[in-house]
Amino acid sequence: RRLDGMASQLDAAGFDPLRLERWQRRKEFRRWLERARTPEGVGAALERDVAALDADERRYFGVEMAGGRVRSLTHEAVLLVAARR
């Protein structure tokens, strides 16, 4: 649905989409936080929030837990190429 909104915004701005790719991307949680240079307190708060998701939300994000900690999660990535008309 969000991509539909993006397509209408591109059209209104005078762009035509040329290529659209979507895929799921898995991240090892702590390595992702380190790579992003996430401050320790922010990372801990994010982990608490992810761990507190309900079962449906965890399934949607592909959350894997290990020993009460977030091990990994998944998110959708999008590549959109557009050209000005």
Coordinates of N, CA, C and O in Angstrom, one line a residue:
R1 N 0.8 -1.2 0.0 CA 0.0 0.0 0.0 C 0.8 1.3 0.0 O 0.5 2.2 -0.7
R2 N 1.9 1.2 0.8 CA 2.8 2.4 0.8 C 3.4 2.7 -0.5 O 3.7 3.8 -0.9
L3 N 3.7 1.6 -1.3 CA 4.3 1.7 -2.6 C 3.3 2.4 -3.5 O 3.7 3.2 -4.4
D4 N 2.0 2.1 -3.4 CA 1.0 2.8 -4.2 C 1.0 4.3 -4.0 O 1.0 5.1 -4.9
G5 N 1.1 4.7 -2.7 CA 1.2 6.1 -2.4 C 2.5 6.7 -3.0 O 2.5 7.9 -3.5
M6 N 3.6 6.0 -2.9 CA 4.9 6.5 -3.5 C 4.7 6.7 -5.0 O 5.2 7.6 -5.6
A7 N 4.1 5.7 -5.7 CA 3.9 5.8 -7.1 C 3.1 7.1 -7.5 O 3.4 7.8 -8.4
S8 N 2.0 7.4 -6.7 CA 1.2 8.6 -7.0 C 2.1 9.8 -6.8 O 1.9 10.8 -7.5
Q9 N 2.9 9.8 -5.8 CA 3.8 11.0 -5.5 C 4.8 11.2 -6.6 O 5.1 12.3 -7.0
L10 N 5.4 10.1 -7.1 CA 6.3 10.2 -8.2 C 5.6 10.7 -9.4 O 6.1 11.6 -10.1
D11 N 4.4 10.2 -9.7 CA 3.7 10.7 -10.9 C 3.4 12.2 -10.8 O 3.6 12.9 -11.7
A12 N 2.9 12.6 -9.6 CA 2.6 14.0 -9.4 C 3.9 14.9 -9.5 O 3.8 16.1 -10.0
A13 N 5.0 14.4 -9.2 CA 6.3 15.1 -9.4 C 6.9 15.0 -10.8 O 8.0 15.6 -11.0
G14 N 6.2 14.3 -11.7 CA 6.7 14.2 -13.0 C 7.7 13.1 -13.3 O 8.5 13.2 -14.2
F15 N 7.7 12.0 -12.5 CA 8.6 10.9 -12.7 C 7.8 9.6 -13.1 O 6.7 9.4 -12.7
D16 N 8.5 8.8 -13.9 CA 8.0 7.5 -14.2 C 8.8 6.4 -13.6 O 10.1 6.4 -13.7
P17 N 8.2 5.5 -12.9 CA 9.0 4.4 -12.3 C 9.6 3.5 -13.4 O 8.8 3.1 -14.3
L18 N 10.8 3.1 -13.3 CA 11.5 2.2 -14.3 C 11.7 0.8 -13.8 O 11.7 -0.1 -14.5
R19 N 11.9 0.8 -12.5 CA 12.3 -0.5 -11.9 C 11.9 -0.5 -10.4 O 12.1 0.5 -9.7
L20 N 11.3 -1.6 -10.0 CA 10.9 -1.7 -8.6 C 11.3 -3.1 -8.1 O 10.8 -4.1 -8.7
E21 N 12.1 -3.2 -7.1 CA 12.4 -4.5 -6.5 C 12.1 -4.5 -5.0 O 12.4 -3.5 -4.4
R22 N 11.6 -5.6 -4.5 CA 11.3 -5.7 -3.0 C 11.9 -7.0 -2.6 O 11.8 -8.0 -3.3
W23 N 12.5 -7.0 -1.4 CA 13.0 -8.2 -0.8 C 13.0 -8.1 0.7 O 13.0 -7.0 1.2
Q24 N 13.2 -9.3 1.3 CA 13.3 -9.3 2.8 C 14.7 -9.4 3.2 O 15.5 -10.1 2.5
R25 N 15.1 -8.6 4.2 CA 16.5 -8.6 4.6 C 16.6 -9.0 6.1 O 15.9 -8.4 6.9
R26 N 17.4 -9.9 6.4 CA 17.6 -10.4 7.7 C 18.8 -9.7 8.4 O 19.8 -9.6 7.7
K27 N 18.6 -9.3 9.6 CA 19.7 -8.7 10.3 C 20.0 -9.4 11.7 O 19.1 -9.6 12.4
E28 N 21.3 -9.6 11.9 CA 21.7 -10.0 13.3 C 21.6 -8.8 14.1 O 22.3 -7.8 13.8
F29 N 20.8 -8.8 15.1 CA 20.4 -7.6 15.8 C 21.6 -6.8 16.4 O 21.8 -5.6 16.1
R30 N 22.4 -7.4 17.2 CA 23.5 -6.7 17.8 C 24.6 -6.2 16.8 O 25.1 -5.1 17.0
R31 N 24.8 -7.0 15.8 CA 25.8 -6.6 14.8 C 25.2 -5.4 14.0 O 26.0 -4.5 13.7
W32 N 23.9 -5.4 13.8 CA 23.3 -4.3 13.1 C 23.4 -3.0 13.9 O 23.7 -1.9 13.4
L33 N 23.1 -3.1 15.3 CA 23.3 -1.9 16.1 C 24.7 -1.4 16.1 O 24.9 -0.2 16.1
E34 N 25.7 -2.3 16.2 CA 27.1 -1.9 16.2 C 27.4 -1.2 14.8 O 28.1 -0.2 14.8
R35 N 27.0 -1.8 13.7 CA 27.3 -1.3 12.4 C 26.7 0.1 12.3 O 27.3 1.0 11.6
A36 N 25.5 0.3 12.8 CA 24.9 1.6 12.7 C 25.4 2.6 13.8 O 24.9 3.8 13.8
R37 N 26.3 2.2 14.6 CA 26.9 3.0 15.7 C 25.8 3.5 16.6 O 25.8 4.7 17.0
T38 N 24.8 2.7 16.9 CA 23.7 3.0 17.8 C 24.2 3.2 19.2 O 24.8 2.3 19.8
P39 N 23.9 4.3 19.8 CA 24.3 4.5 21.2 C 23.7 3.4 22.1 O 22.5 3.0 21.9
E40 N 24.4 3.0 23.1 CA 24.0 1.9 24.0 C 22.6 2.0 24.5 O 21.8 1.1 24.5
G41 N 22.3 3.1 25.0 CA 20.9 3.3 25.6 C 19.8 3.2 24.6 O 18.8 2.6 24.9
V42 N 20.1 3.7 23.4 CA 19.1 3.6 22.3 C 18.9 2.2 21.9 O 17.8 1.7 21.7
G43 N 20.0 1.5 21.7 CA 20.0 0.1 21.4 C 19.2 -0.8 22.4 O 18.4 -1.7 22.0
A44 N 19.5 -0.5 23.7 CA 18.8 -1.3 24.7 C 17.3 -1.0 24.7 O 16.5 -1.9 24.9
A45 N 16.9 0.3 24.5 CA 15.5 0.6 24.4 C 14.8 -0.1 23.2 O 13.7 -0.6 23.3
L46 N 15.5 -0.1 22.1 CA 15.0 -0.7 20.9 C 14.8 -2.2 21.1 O 13.8 -2.8 20.7
E47 N 15.8 -2.8 21.7 CA 15.7 -4.3 22.0 C 14.5 -4.6 22.9 O 13.8 -5.5 22.7
R48 N 14.3 -3.7 23.9 CA 13.1 -3.9 24.8 C 11.8 -3.8 24.0 O 10.9 -4.5 24.2
D49 N 11.8 -2.8 23.1 CA 10.6 -2.6 22.3 C 10.3 -3.8 21.4 O 9.2 -4.3 21.3
V50 N 11.4 -4.3 20.8 CA 11.2 -5.4 19.9 C 10.8 -6.7 20.7 O 9.9 -7.4 20.3
A51 N 11.4 -6.9 21.8 CA 11.1 -8.0 22.7 C 9.7 -8.0 23.2 O 9.1 -9.0 23.4
A52 N 9.1 -6.8 23.3 CA 7.8 -6.6 23.8 C 6.7 -6.7 22.8 O 5.5 -6.7 23.1
L53 N 7.1 -6.9 21.5 CA 6.1 -7.1 20.4 C 5.2 -8.3 20.7 O 5.6 -9.3 21.3
D54 N 3.9 -8.2 20.3 CA 3.1 -9.4 20.4 C 3.5 -10.5 19.4 O 4.3 -10.2 18.5
A55 N 2.9 -11.6 19.5 CA 3.2 -12.8 18.6 C 3.1 -12.5 17.1 O 3.9 -12.8 16.3
D56 N 2.0 -11.8 16.8 CA 1.8 -11.5 15.3 C 2.8 -10.5 14.8 O 3.3 -10.6 13.7
E57 N 3.1 -9.5 15.7 CA 4.2 -8.5 15.3 C 5.5 -9.2 15.2 O 6.3 -8.9 14.2
R58 N 5.9 -10.0 16.1 CA 7.1 -10.8 16.0 C 7.2 -11.6 14.7 O 8.3 -11.7 14.1
R59 N 6.1 -12.2 14.4 CA 6.1 -13.1 13.2 C 6.3 -12.2 12.0 O 7.1 -12.5 11.1
Y60 N 5.6 -11.0 11.9 CA 5.7 -10.1 10.8 C 7.2 -9.7 10.6 O 7.7 -9.6 9.5
F61 N 7.9 -9.3 11.7 CA 9.3 -8.9 11.6 C 10.3 -10.0 11.7 O 11.5 -9.7 11.7
G62 N 9.8 -11.2 11.7 CA 10.7 -12.4 11.8 C 11.7 -12.4 13.0 O 12.8 -12.7 12.8
V63 N 11.2 -11.9 14.1 CA 12.0 -11.8 15.3 C 12.4 -13.1 15.8 O 11.6 -14.0 16.0
E64 N 13.7 -13.3 16.0 CA 14.2 -14.5 16.7 C 14.8 -14.1 18.0 O 15.6 -13.2 18.1
M65 N 14.4 -14.8 19.0 CA 14.9 -14.6 20.4 C 15.8 -15.7 20.8 O 15.7 -16.8 20.4
A66 N 16.8 -15.4 21.7 CA 17.7 -16.4 22.2 C 18.1 -15.9 23.6 O 18.6 -14.9 23.8
G67 N 17.7 -16.7 24.6 CA 18.1 -16.4 26.0 C 17.4 -15.1 26.4 O 18.1 -14.3 27.2
G68 N 16.2 -14.8 26.0 CA 15.6 -13.6 26.4 C 16.0 -12.3 25.6 O 15.6 -11.2 25.9
R69 N 17.0 -12.5 24.7 CA 17.5 -11.3 23.9 C 17.1 -11.5 22.5 O 16.9 -12.6 22.0
V70 N 17.0 -10.3 21.8 CA 16.7 -10.3 20.4 C 17.9 -10.8 19.6 O 19.0 -10.2 19.7
R71 N 17.8 -11.9 18.9 CA 18.9 -12.4 18.1 C 18.9 -11.8 16.7 O 20.0 -11.4 16.2
S72 N 17.8 -11.8 16.0 CA 17.7 -11.2 14.7 C 16.3 -10.8 14.3 O 15.4 -11.1 15.1
L73 N 16.2 -10.1 13.3 CA 14.9 -9.7 12.8 C 15.0 -9.4 11.3 O 16.1 -9.4 10.7
T74 N 13.8 -9.3 10.6 CA 13.8 -9.1 9.2 C 13.0 -7.9 8.8 O 12.0 -7.5 9.6
H75 N 13.4 -7.2 7.8 CA 12.6 -6.1 7.3 C 12.5 -6.1 5.8 O 13.3 -6.7 5.1
E76 N 11.6 -5.4 5.2 CA 11.5 -5.3 3.8 C 12.4 -4.2 3.3 O 12.4 -3.1 3.9
A77 N 13.1 -4.4 2.2 CA 13.9 -3.4 1.5 C 13.3 -3.2 0.1 O 12.7 -4.1 -0.4
V78 N 13.5 -2.0 -0.4 CA 12.9 -1.6 -1.7 C 13.9 -0.9 -2.4 O 14.6 0.0 -1.9
L79 N 14.1 -1.2 -3.7 CA 14.9 -0.4 -4.7 C 13.9 0.1 -5.7 O 13.2 -0.6 -6.4
L80 N 13.9 1.4 -5.9 CA 13.0 2.1 -6.8 C 13.9 3.0 -7.7 O 14.6 3.8 -7.2
V81 N 13.8 2.8 -9.0 CA 14.5 3.6 -10.0 C 13.4 4.3 -10.8 O 12.5 3.7 -11.3
A82 N 13.5 5.7 -10.9 CA 12.6 6.4 -11.6 C 13.3 7.5 -12.5 O 14.5 7.8 -12.2
A83 N 12.6 7.9 -13.6 CA 13.2 8.9 -14.5 C 12.2 10.0 -14.6 O 11.0 9.8 -14.7
R84 N 12.7 11.2 -14.7 CA 11.9 12.4 -15.0 C 11.3 12.3 -16.4 O 12.1 12.0 -17.3
R85 N 10.1 12.7 -16.5 CA 9.4 12.7 -17.9 C 10.0 13.8 -18.7 O 10.3 14.8 -18.3

